[in-house]
Amino acid sequence: MKNAQIQSGVWPTMITPFKEDGRIDYAMVEKLVEWYIERGVAGIFAVCQSSEMFFMNDEEKVELAKFIISRVRGRVGVVASGHTADDFDQQLRTVHAMAETGADNIVLLPNRFARADESDSVLMRNLEAFLAKVDPSISFGFYECPAPYKRVLSPALMSFIADTGRFTFMKDTCCDAEQVTEKIRAGRGVVKVFNANCSQLLITLNAGAAGFSGVMANFHPELYAWLCANFASQPALAQRVQNFLGLASCIEGRMYPVCAKKYLKTFFFPEMSDYTRSADRDKFVPSFYTELLEMEALYKELLQSWGIDLGVKV
C-alpha cells in the first residue's frame, strides 16, 4: 500500500450510482469521479456511508474502491472505508483487501471497536489489538460514522491515535466547533482533521482544520474548494460564502443520498438513475425537489454578485 500525503482541501464522501436493477453503474461512477476532480477536490472518500457501504457485500466494496482508484489515476487522493463488520477477523480481512486496492488510507469506524455502552479504554484496547494484526505499512483514518451508532472521539482518543503513528486522516461529525478545535490540537498535525459540518466549517478552518469532508460536497464541491483555499486571504467574502453553504446544507440533507442523486441527475447527469439501496426515493416529496431547484437558482445568482470565477460550469 502506498503511503501518500493527505492533502488539505475538500474530500467529498462519494455517492454510488446504481442502475435501476440495483447493480453499481460503473459508467456513472467514472463520470462522477471526473466531475469531482474537475471541481478542484483534494481527494475522494470512497466506500463510505454516502456510498451506501452498509448495503454492499465485501466483494462489492473492494471492487468499487479499486475501480475508483483506477479512474482517478493519482490525480487526487483516495481514502476508502468499507469497515462495517462486527467480527474482528472479518474486519482484518476487509482492511487488508481494501489496502490492496491502492487507497492512500483505510478509514476505520470507531464504533466498530466498542459498543455504545463501553468506555474509551475498551476502544483503545481493541484498536491496539487490531493494529497489531495489520501490516504496519497501512495508513489509517477515523470517521465518526453515524451508523450503526455515532461514537465521537474525545481529545484523549485523538491524542492516542496520533501517538500510534498510523493515522493521518480524521472525518469529524461532532457538529461542535469547540470540540473540533480541541481535537485539532490533540491531533498535533499528525492526524489531519476534516470537518463534515457545513455551518461551522469556516470557524474550524480558522482553527486549523485541514478542510471539508461531508455529504454536501456532492452538490457544490467547487465552492467548498474555493472556501478552503481562500478563507484566510478573503475573510469577508469567505463569510458570505459560508452563510450560503450553511443554509444550503439544510436542503441538501433531506433524504440523503436520494437528494444528492436527484440534484446530480437534474443538473449534470440526466442519464443517471436516482435509485438507492438505503432509502426509498418515492418518499422524496415534490417540495423537496422544488427546494433543490430554488437553491441552485440562488447559488448561481450569488456567484454573479460575489464575482467568483470557479473555473467550471455550474
mmCIF file of C-alpha atoms in Angstrom:
data_model
loop_
_atom_site.group_PDB
_atom_site.id
_atom_site.type_symbol
_atom_site.label_atom_id
_atom_site.label_comp_id
_atom_site.label_asym_id
_atom_site.label_seq_id
_atom_site.Cartn_x
_atom_site.Cartn_y
_atom_site.Cartn_z
ATOM 1 C CA MET A 1 0.000 0.000 0.000
ATOM 2 C CA LYS A 2 1.304 3.456 -0.868
ATOM 3 C CA ASN A 3 1.617 5.966 1.952
ATOM 4 C CA ALA A 4 0.700 9.213 0.207
ATOM 5 C CA GLN A 5 0.403 12.601 1.846
ATOM 6 C CA ILE A 6 -3.167 13.547 2.751
ATOM 7 C CA GLN A 7 -3.740 16.910 1.088
ATOM 8 C CA SER A 8 -5.762 19.663 2.709
ATOM 9 C CA GLY A 9 -8.971 20.754 0.968
ATOM 10 C CA VAL A 10 -12.230 19.047 0.016
ATOM 11 C CA TRP A 11 -12.764 15.285 0.245
ATOM 12 C CA PRO A 12 -16.352 14.535 -0.881
ATOM 13 C CA THR A 13 -17.992 11.451 0.536
ATOM 14 C CA MET A 14 -18.666 9.801 -2.791
ATOM 15 C CA ILE A 15 -22.139 8.525 -3.570
ATOM 16 C CA THR A 16 -22.582 5.300 -5.530
ATOM 17 C CA PRO A 17 -24.646 5.492 -8.728
ATOM 18 C CA PHE A 18 -26.765 2.390 -9.190
ATOM 19 C CA LYS A 19 -28.687 1.075 -12.152
ATOM 20 C CA GLU A 20 -32.423 0.602 -11.882
ATOM 21 C CA ASP A 21 -31.887 -3.094 -11.143
ATOM 22 C CA GLY A 22 -29.718 -2.228 -8.127
ATOM 23 C CA ARG A 23 -26.315 -3.039 -9.634
ATOM 24 C CA ILE A 24 -23.487 -0.495 -9.408
ATOM 25 C CA ASP A 25 -23.405 1.701 -12.513
ATOM 26 C CA TYR A 26 -19.675 1.833 -13.183
ATOM 27 C CA ALA A 27 -20.027 4.060 -16.243
ATOM 28 C CA MET A 28 -21.642 6.674 -13.994
ATOM 29 C CA VAL A 29 -19.071 6.111 -11.259
ATOM 30 C CA GLU A 30 -16.386 7.069 -13.769
ATOM 31 C CA LYS A 31 -18.267 10.215 -14.827
ATOM 32 C CA LEU A 32 -18.755 11.210 -11.212
ATOM 33 C CA VAL A 33 -15.032 10.797 -10.492
ATOM 34 C CA GLU A 34 -14.280 13.220 -13.321
ATOM 35 C CA TRP A 35 -16.930 15.637 -12.032
ATOM 36 C CA TYR A 36 -15.303 15.796 -8.607
ATOM 37 C CA ILE A 37 -11.797 16.237 -9.987
ATOM 38 C CA GLU A 38 -12.841 18.994 -12.407
ATOM 39 C CA ARG A 39 -14.252 20.871 -9.440
ATOM 40 C CA GLY A 40 -10.998 21.028 -7.550
ATOM 41 C CA VAL A 41 -11.316 18.414 -4.821
ATOM 42 C CA ALA A 42 -8.180 17.368 -2.953
ATOM 43 C CA GLY A 43 -9.319 13.772 -2.740
ATOM 44 C CA ILE A 44 -12.259 11.394 -2.710
ATOM 45 C CA PHE A 45 -13.615 9.479 0.279
ATOM 46 C CA ALA A 46 -14.756 6.252 -1.393
ATOM 47 C CA VAL A 47 -16.805 3.385 0.033
ATOM 48 C CA CYS A 48 -18.221 5.342 2.953
ATOM 49 C CA GLN A 49 -21.732 5.711 4.351
ATOM 50 C CA SER A 50 -22.623 8.066 1.479
ATOM 51 C CA SER A 51 -21.580 5.232 -0.832
ATOM 52 C CA GLU A 52 -24.129 3.007 0.959
ATOM 53 C CA MET A 53 -21.367 0.699 2.160
ATOM 54 C CA PHE A 54 -23.680 -0.863 4.758
ATOM 55 C CA PHE A 55 -25.743 -2.139 1.844
ATOM 56 C CA MET A 56 -22.837 -3.740 -0.042
ATOM 57 C CA ASN A 57 -21.042 -7.029 0.398
ATOM 58 C CA ASP A 58 -17.267 -7.131 0.900
ATOM 59 C CA GLU A 59 -16.581 -8.012 -2.728
ATOM 60 C CA GLU A 60 -18.579 -5.027 -3.981
ATOM 61 C CA LYS A 61 -16.785 -2.667 -1.612
ATOM 62 C CA VAL A 62 -13.334 -3.746 -2.765
ATOM 63 C CA GLU A 63 -14.319 -3.776 -6.433
ATOM 64 C CA LEU A 64 -15.781 -0.271 -6.159
ATOM 65 C CA ALA A 65 -12.694 1.139 -4.418
ATOM 66 C CA LYS A 66 -10.391 -0.486 -6.964
ATOM 67 C CA PHE A 67 -12.409 0.936 -9.863
ATOM 68 C CA ILE A 68 -12.436 4.476 -8.415
ATOM 69 C CA ILE A 69 -8.689 4.414 -7.804
ATOM 70 C CA SER A 70 -8.038 3.147 -11.328
ATOM 71 C CA ARG A 71 -10.040 6.034 -12.777
ATOM 72 C CA VAL A 72 -8.520 8.681 -10.506
ATOM 73 C CA ARG A 73 -5.038 7.728 -11.760
ATOM 74 C CA GLY A 74 -3.252 9.575 -8.986
ATOM 75 C CA ARG A 75 -4.673 12.987 -9.897
ATOM 76 C CA VAL A 76 -6.168 13.379 -6.410
ATOM 77 C CA GLY A 77 -6.029 11.293 -3.269
ATOM 78 C CA VAL A 78 -8.394 8.454 -2.420
ATOM 79 C CA VAL A 79 -9.271 7.156 1.032
ATOM 80 C CA ALA A 80 -11.663 4.243 1.452
ATOM 81 C CA SER A 81 -13.550 2.597 4.292
ATOM 82 C CA GLY A 82 -15.864 -0.397 3.942
ATOM 83 C CA HIS A 83 -15.287 -1.033 7.657
ATOM 84 C CA THR A 84 -18.744 -2.322 8.588
ATOM 85 C CA ALA A 85 -18.187 -5.764 10.119
ATOM 86 C CA ASP A 86 -18.576 -6.591 13.805
ATOM 87 C CA ASP A 87 -16.383 -9.680 13.650
ATOM 88 C CA PHE A 88 -12.685 -8.996 14.346
ATOM 89 C CA ASP A 89 -11.342 -11.456 11.766
ATOM 90 C CA GLN A 90 -13.673 -10.183 9.073
ATOM 91 C CA GLN A 91 -12.552 -6.643 9.811
ATOM 92 C CA LEU A 92 -8.942 -7.713 9.298
ATOM 93 C CA ARG A 93 -9.766 -9.415 6.000
ATOM 94 C CA THR A 94 -11.655 -6.383 4.745
ATOM 95 C CA VAL A 95 -8.899 -3.950 5.684
ATOM 96 C CA HIS A 96 -6.166 -5.989 4.009
ATOM 97 C CA ALA A 97 -8.275 -6.447 0.883
ATOM 98 C CA MET A 98 -9.048 -2.725 0.786
ATOM 99 C CA ALA A 99 -5.378 -1.850 1.270
ATOM 100 C CA GLU A 100 -4.515 -3.863 -1.833
ATOM 101 C CA THR A 101 -6.690 -1.534 -3.935
ATOM 102 C CA GLY A 102 -4.026 1.179 -3.659
ATOM 103 C CA ALA A 103 -6.013 3.586 -1.478
ATOM 104 C CA ASP A 104 -3.926 6.219 0.273
ATOM 105 C CA ASN A 105 -5.597 5.489 3.576
ATOM 106 C CA ILE A 106 -8.074 2.980 5.021
ATOM 107 C CA VAL A 107 -10.699 4.740 7.119
ATOM 108 C CA LEU A 108 -11.917 2.933 10.216
ATOM 109 C CA LEU A 109 -15.087 3.472 12.239
ATOM 110 C CA PRO A 110 -14.570 3.957 15.998
ATOM 111 C CA ASN A 111 -17.990 2.391 16.646
ATOM 112 C CA ARG A 112 -16.650 -0.929 15.329
ATOM 113 C CA PHE A 113 -14.160 -1.166 18.228
ATOM 114 C CA ALA A 114 -16.510 -0.636 21.160
ATOM 115 C CA ARG A 115 -20.214 -0.825 21.879
ATOM 116 C CA ALA A 116 -22.168 2.315 22.751
ATOM 117 C CA ASP A 117 -22.133 1.372 26.443
ATOM 118 C CA GLU A 118 -18.371 0.671 26.541
ATOM 119 C CA SER A 119 -15.678 3.137 27.560
ATOM 120 C CA ASP A 120 -12.898 4.668 25.501
ATOM 121 C CA SER A 121 -10.441 2.386 27.284
ATOM 122 C CA VAL A 122 -12.191 -0.601 25.675
ATOM 123 C CA LEU A 123 -11.963 1.090 22.276
ATOM 124 C CA MET A 124 -8.242 1.787 22.765
ATOM 125 C CA ARG A 125 -7.551 -1.796 23.833
ATOM 126 C CA ASN A 126 -9.422 -3.259 20.874
ATOM 127 C CA LEU A 127 -7.832 -0.816 18.449
ATOM 128 C CA GLU A 128 -4.347 -1.702 19.716
ATOM 129 C CA ALA A 129 -5.100 -5.398 19.183
ATOM 130 C CA PHE A 130 -6.354 -4.623 15.687
ATOM 131 C CA LEU A 131 -3.322 -2.534 14.708
ATOM 132 C CA ALA A 132 -1.001 -5.269 15.954
ATOM 133 C CA LYS A 133 -2.553 -7.651 13.407
ATOM 134 C CA VAL A 134 -2.356 -5.450 10.305
ATOM 135 C CA ASP A 135 0.517 -4.655 8.006
ATOM 136 C CA PRO A 136 2.462 -1.715 9.526
ATOM 137 C CA SER A 137 2.674 -0.047 6.105
ATOM 138 C CA ILE A 138 -1.093 0.568 6.056
ATOM 139 C CA SER A 139 -2.091 4.143 6.839
ATOM 140 C CA PHE A 140 -5.415 4.695 8.611
ATOM 141 C CA GLY A 141 -8.088 7.271 9.193
ATOM 142 C CA PHE A 142 -11.031 7.520 11.567
ATOM 143 C CA TYR A 143 -14.591 8.514 10.658
ATOM 144 C CA GLU A 144 -17.219 9.330 13.260
ATOM 145 C CA CYS A 145 -19.864 7.478 11.257
ATOM 146 C CA PRO A 146 -23.452 7.924 12.484
ATOM 147 C CA ALA A 147 -24.261 4.251 11.790
ATOM 148 C CA PRO A 148 -24.851 1.886 13.463
ATOM 149 C CA TYR A 149 -24.343 4.366 16.300
ATOM 150 C CA LYS A 150 -22.398 7.610 16.432
ATOM 151 C CA ARG A 151 -19.240 7.495 18.511
ATOM 152 C CA VAL A 152 -17.459 10.841 18.742
ATOM 153 C CA LEU A 153 -13.750 10.857 19.502
ATOM 154 C CA SER A 154 -12.586 12.653 22.615
ATOM 155 C CA PRO A 155 -9.385 14.765 22.556
ATOM 156 C CA ALA A 156 -7.741 11.963 24.561
ATOM 157 C CA LEU A 157 -8.630 9.465 21.847
ATOM 158 C CA MET A 158 -7.300 11.846 19.195
ATOM 159 C CA SER A 159 -4.023 12.080 21.070
ATOM 160 C CA PHE A 160 -3.950 8.292 21.363
ATOM 161 C CA ILE A 161 -4.366 7.682 17.627
ATOM 162 C CA ALA A 162 -1.796 10.373 16.836
ATOM 163 C CA ASP A 163 0.678 8.601 19.144
ATOM 164 C CA THR A 164 0.262 5.342 17.214
ATOM 165 C CA GLY A 165 1.808 6.970 14.150
ATOM 166 C CA ARG A 166 -0.669 5.040 11.996
ATOM 167 C CA PHE A 167 -3.408 7.661 11.489
ATOM 168 C CA THR A 168 -3.316 10.587 9.066
ATOM 169 C CA PHE A 169 -6.996 11.347 8.294
ATOM 170 C CA MET A 170 -9.993 12.074 10.502
ATOM 171 C CA LYS A 171 -13.540 12.937 9.407
ATOM 172 C CA ASP A 172 -15.221 14.770 12.269
ATOM 173 C CA THR A 173 -19.025 14.697 12.594
ATOM 174 C CA CYS A 174 -19.486 16.054 16.119
ATOM 175 C CA CYS A 175 -21.004 19.329 14.788
ATOM 176 C CA ASP A 176 -19.398 21.314 17.614
ATOM 177 C CA ALA A 177 -16.641 23.773 16.622
ATOM 178 C CA GLU A 178 -15.174 23.857 20.131
ATOM 179 C CA GLN A 179 -14.809 20.077 20.192
ATOM 180 C CA VAL A 180 -13.326 20.085 16.693
ATOM 181 C CA THR A 181 -10.768 22.681 17.778
ATOM 182 C CA GLU A 182 -9.770 20.562 20.777
ATOM 183 C CA LYS A 183 -9.323 17.518 18.529
ATOM 184 C CA ILE A 184 -7.233 19.509 16.055
ATOM 185 C CA ARG A 185 -4.884 20.395 18.900
ATOM 186 C CA ALA A 186 -4.835 16.808 20.171
ATOM 187 C CA GLY A 187 -4.019 15.511 16.685
ATOM 188 C CA ARG A 188 -0.950 17.778 16.635
ATOM 189 C CA GLY A 189 -0.908 17.949 12.838
ATOM 190 C CA VAL A 190 -0.165 14.230 12.652
ATOM 191 C CA VAL A 191 -3.840 13.493 12.082
ATOM 192 C CA LYS A 192 -5.465 15.910 9.646
ATOM 193 C CA VAL A 193 -8.981 16.817 10.730
ATOM 194 C CA PHE A 194 -11.669 17.325 8.091
ATOM 195 C CA ASN A 195 -14.936 18.792 9.303
ATOM 196 C CA ALA A 196 -18.165 17.279 7.944
ATOM 197 C CA ASN A 197 -20.371 20.039 9.368
ATOM 198 C CA CYS A 198 -21.238 22.822 6.925
ATOM 199 C CA SER A 199 -22.498 25.517 9.269
ATOM 200 C CA GLN A 200 -19.296 25.640 11.330
ATOM 201 C CA LEU A 201 -16.800 24.894 8.574
ATOM 202 C CA LEU A 202 -15.297 28.389 8.411
ATOM 203 C CA ILE A 203 -14.876 28.521 12.189
ATOM 204 C CA THR A 204 -12.937 25.261 12.146
ATOM 205 C CA LEU A 205 -10.859 26.218 9.113
ATOM 206 C CA ASN A 206 -9.704 29.252 11.065
ATOM 207 C CA ALA A 207 -8.937 26.926 13.974
ATOM 208 C CA GLY A 208 -6.687 24.742 11.822
ATOM 209 C CA ALA A 209 -8.968 22.148 10.235
ATOM 210 C CA ALA A 210 -7.482 20.632 7.077
ATOM 211 C CA GLY A 211 -10.681 21.033 5.089
ATOM 212 C CA PHE A 212 -14.134 19.639 4.449
ATOM 213 C CA SER A 213 -15.300 16.047 4.055
ATOM 214 C CA GLY A 214 -19.047 15.837 4.025
ATOM 215 C CA VAL A 215 -22.142 14.906 2.096
ATOM 216 C CA MET A 216 -22.721 18.462 0.830
ATOM 217 C CA ALA A 217 -19.628 18.224 -1.371
ATOM 218 C CA ASN A 218 -21.877 16.172 -3.664
ATOM 219 C CA PHE A 219 -23.677 19.424 -4.516
ATOM 220 C CA HIS A 220 -21.161 22.291 -4.674
ATOM 221 C CA PRO A 221 -17.661 20.834 -4.258
ATOM 222 C CA GLU A 222 -16.178 23.735 -6.243
ATOM 223 C CA LEU A 223 -17.494 26.279 -3.727
ATOM 224 C CA TYR A 224 -16.146 24.284 -0.789
ATOM 225 C CA ALA A 225 -12.805 24.100 -2.606
ATOM 226 C CA TRP A 226 -12.854 27.880 -3.038
ATOM 227 C CA LEU A 227 -13.619 28.411 0.644
ATOM 228 C CA CYS A 228 -10.845 26.073 1.799
ATOM 229 C CA ALA A 229 -8.344 27.830 -0.480
ATOM 230 C CA ASN A 230 -9.366 31.453 0.178
ATOM 231 C CA PHE A 231 -10.805 31.710 3.690
ATOM 232 C CA ALA A 232 -7.649 33.311 5.104
ATOM 233 C CA SER A 233 -6.924 35.741 2.252
ATOM 234 C CA GLN A 234 -10.534 36.879 1.660
ATOM 235 C CA PRO A 235 -12.218 36.665 5.083
ATOM 236 C CA ALA A 236 -15.211 38.929 4.330
ATOM 237 C CA LEU A 237 -16.155 37.098 1.137
ATOM 238 C CA ALA A 238 -15.448 33.765 2.825
ATOM 239 C CA GLN A 239 -18.057 34.591 5.457
ATOM 240 C CA ARG A 240 -20.654 35.329 2.761
ATOM 241 C CA VAL A 241 -19.869 32.018 1.068
ATOM 242 C CA GLN A 242 -20.106 30.267 4.423
ATOM 243 C CA ASN A 243 -23.522 31.822 5.049
ATOM 244 C CA PHE A 244 -24.859 30.269 1.844
ATOM 245 C CA LEU A 245 -23.269 26.869 2.424
ATOM 246 C CA GLY A 246 -24.660 26.624 5.945
ATOM 247 C CA LEU A 247 -28.198 27.385 4.825
ATOM 248 C CA ALA A 248 -27.966 25.212 1.705
ATOM 249 C CA SER A 249 -26.984 22.241 3.851
ATOM 250 C CA CYS A 250 -30.460 22.256 5.407
ATOM 251 C CA ILE A 251 -31.893 21.464 1.972
ATOM 252 C CA GLU A 252 -29.110 19.133 0.865
ATOM 253 C CA GLY A 253 -29.570 16.870 3.861
ATOM 254 C CA ARG A 254 -33.171 15.977 3.113
ATOM 255 C CA MET A 255 -33.462 12.240 2.429
ATOM 256 C CA TYR A 256 -29.785 11.900 1.603
ATOM 257 C CA PRO A 257 -28.450 10.304 -0.605
ATOM 258 C CA VAL A 258 -31.658 10.459 -2.664
ATOM 259 C CA CYS A 259 -31.462 14.266 -2.747
ATOM 260 C CA ALA A 260 -27.852 14.214 -3.978
ATOM 261 C CA LYS A 261 -28.708 11.814 -6.776
ATOM 262 C CA LYS A 262 -31.728 13.873 -7.820
ATOM 263 C CA TYR A 263 -29.577 17.019 -7.811
ATOM 264 C CA LEU A 264 -26.856 15.433 -9.953
ATOM 265 C CA LYS A 265 -29.414 13.882 -12.287
ATOM 266 C CA THR A 266 -31.215 17.206 -12.774
ATOM 267 C CA PHE A 267 -28.227 19.477 -13.315
ATOM 268 C CA PHE A 268 -25.378 17.309 -14.609
ATOM 269 C CA PHE A 269 -26.188 13.670 -15.433
ATOM 270 C CA PRO A 270 -29.708 13.163 -16.833
ATOM 271 C CA GLU A 271 -28.785 9.579 -17.685
ATOM 272 C CA MET A 272 -28.056 8.723 -14.042
ATOM 273 C CA SER A 273 -30.617 6.767 -12.017
ATOM 274 C CA ASP A 274 -31.665 8.140 -8.640
ATOM 275 C CA TYR A 275 -32.083 4.599 -7.287
ATOM 276 C CA THR A 276 -30.614 3.957 -3.845
ATOM 277 C CA ARG A 277 -30.313 0.816 -1.744
ATOM 278 C CA SER A 278 -30.511 2.666 1.550
ATOM 279 C CA ALA A 279 -33.611 4.851 1.155
ATOM 280 C CA ASP A 280 -36.996 4.835 -0.555
ATOM 281 C CA ARG A 281 -36.774 7.502 -3.266
ATOM 282 C CA ASP A 282 -40.572 7.580 -3.551
ATOM 283 C CA LYS A 283 -40.645 9.356 -0.190
ATOM 284 C CA PHE A 284 -38.726 12.294 -1.646
ATOM 285 C CA VAL A 285 -41.727 14.617 -1.826
ATOM 286 C CA PRO A 286 -42.197 17.239 -4.585
ATOM 287 C CA SER A 287 -41.490 20.142 -2.226
ATOM 288 C CA PHE A 288 -38.018 18.735 -1.508
ATOM 289 C CA TYR A 289 -37.286 18.765 -5.221
ATOM 290 C CA THR A 290 -38.565 22.339 -5.555
ATOM 291 C CA GLU A 291 -36.172 23.365 -2.797
ATOM 292 C CA LEU A 292 -33.268 21.908 -4.788
ATOM 293 C CA LEU A 293 -34.266 23.989 -7.812
ATOM 294 C CA GLU A 294 -34.587 27.142 -5.713
ATOM 295 C CA MET A 295 -31.255 26.512 -4.014
ATOM 296 C CA GLU A 296 -29.464 26.134 -7.344
ATOM 297 C CA ALA A 297 -31.033 29.297 -8.777
ATOM 298 C CA LEU A 298 -29.898 31.234 -5.705
ATOM 299 C CA TYR A 299 -26.411 29.726 -5.947
ATOM 300 C CA LYS A 300 -25.951 30.988 -9.493
ATOM 301 C CA GLU A 301 -27.248 34.448 -8.586
ATOM 302 C CA LEU A 302 -24.900 34.682 -5.624
ATOM 303 C CA LEU A 303 -21.889 33.621 -7.682
ATOM 304 C CA GLN A 304 -22.533 36.536 -10.008
ATOM 305 C CA SER A 305 -22.899 39.005 -7.147
ATOM 306 C CA TRP A 306 -19.770 37.694 -5.434
ATOM 307 C CA GLY A 307 -17.747 37.874 -8.645
ATOM 308 C CA ILE A 308 -16.220 34.447 -8.008
ATOM 309 C CA ASP A 309 -14.996 32.570 -11.078
ATOM 310 C CA LEU A 310 -14.826 28.908 -10.114
ATOM 311 C CA GLY A 311 -13.493 27.832 -13.495
ATOM 312 C CA VAL A 312 -16.204 25.217 -14.083
ATOM 313 C CA LYS A 313 -19.751 25.192 -15.386
ATOM 314 C CA VAL A 314 -22.310 25.418 -12.584
#
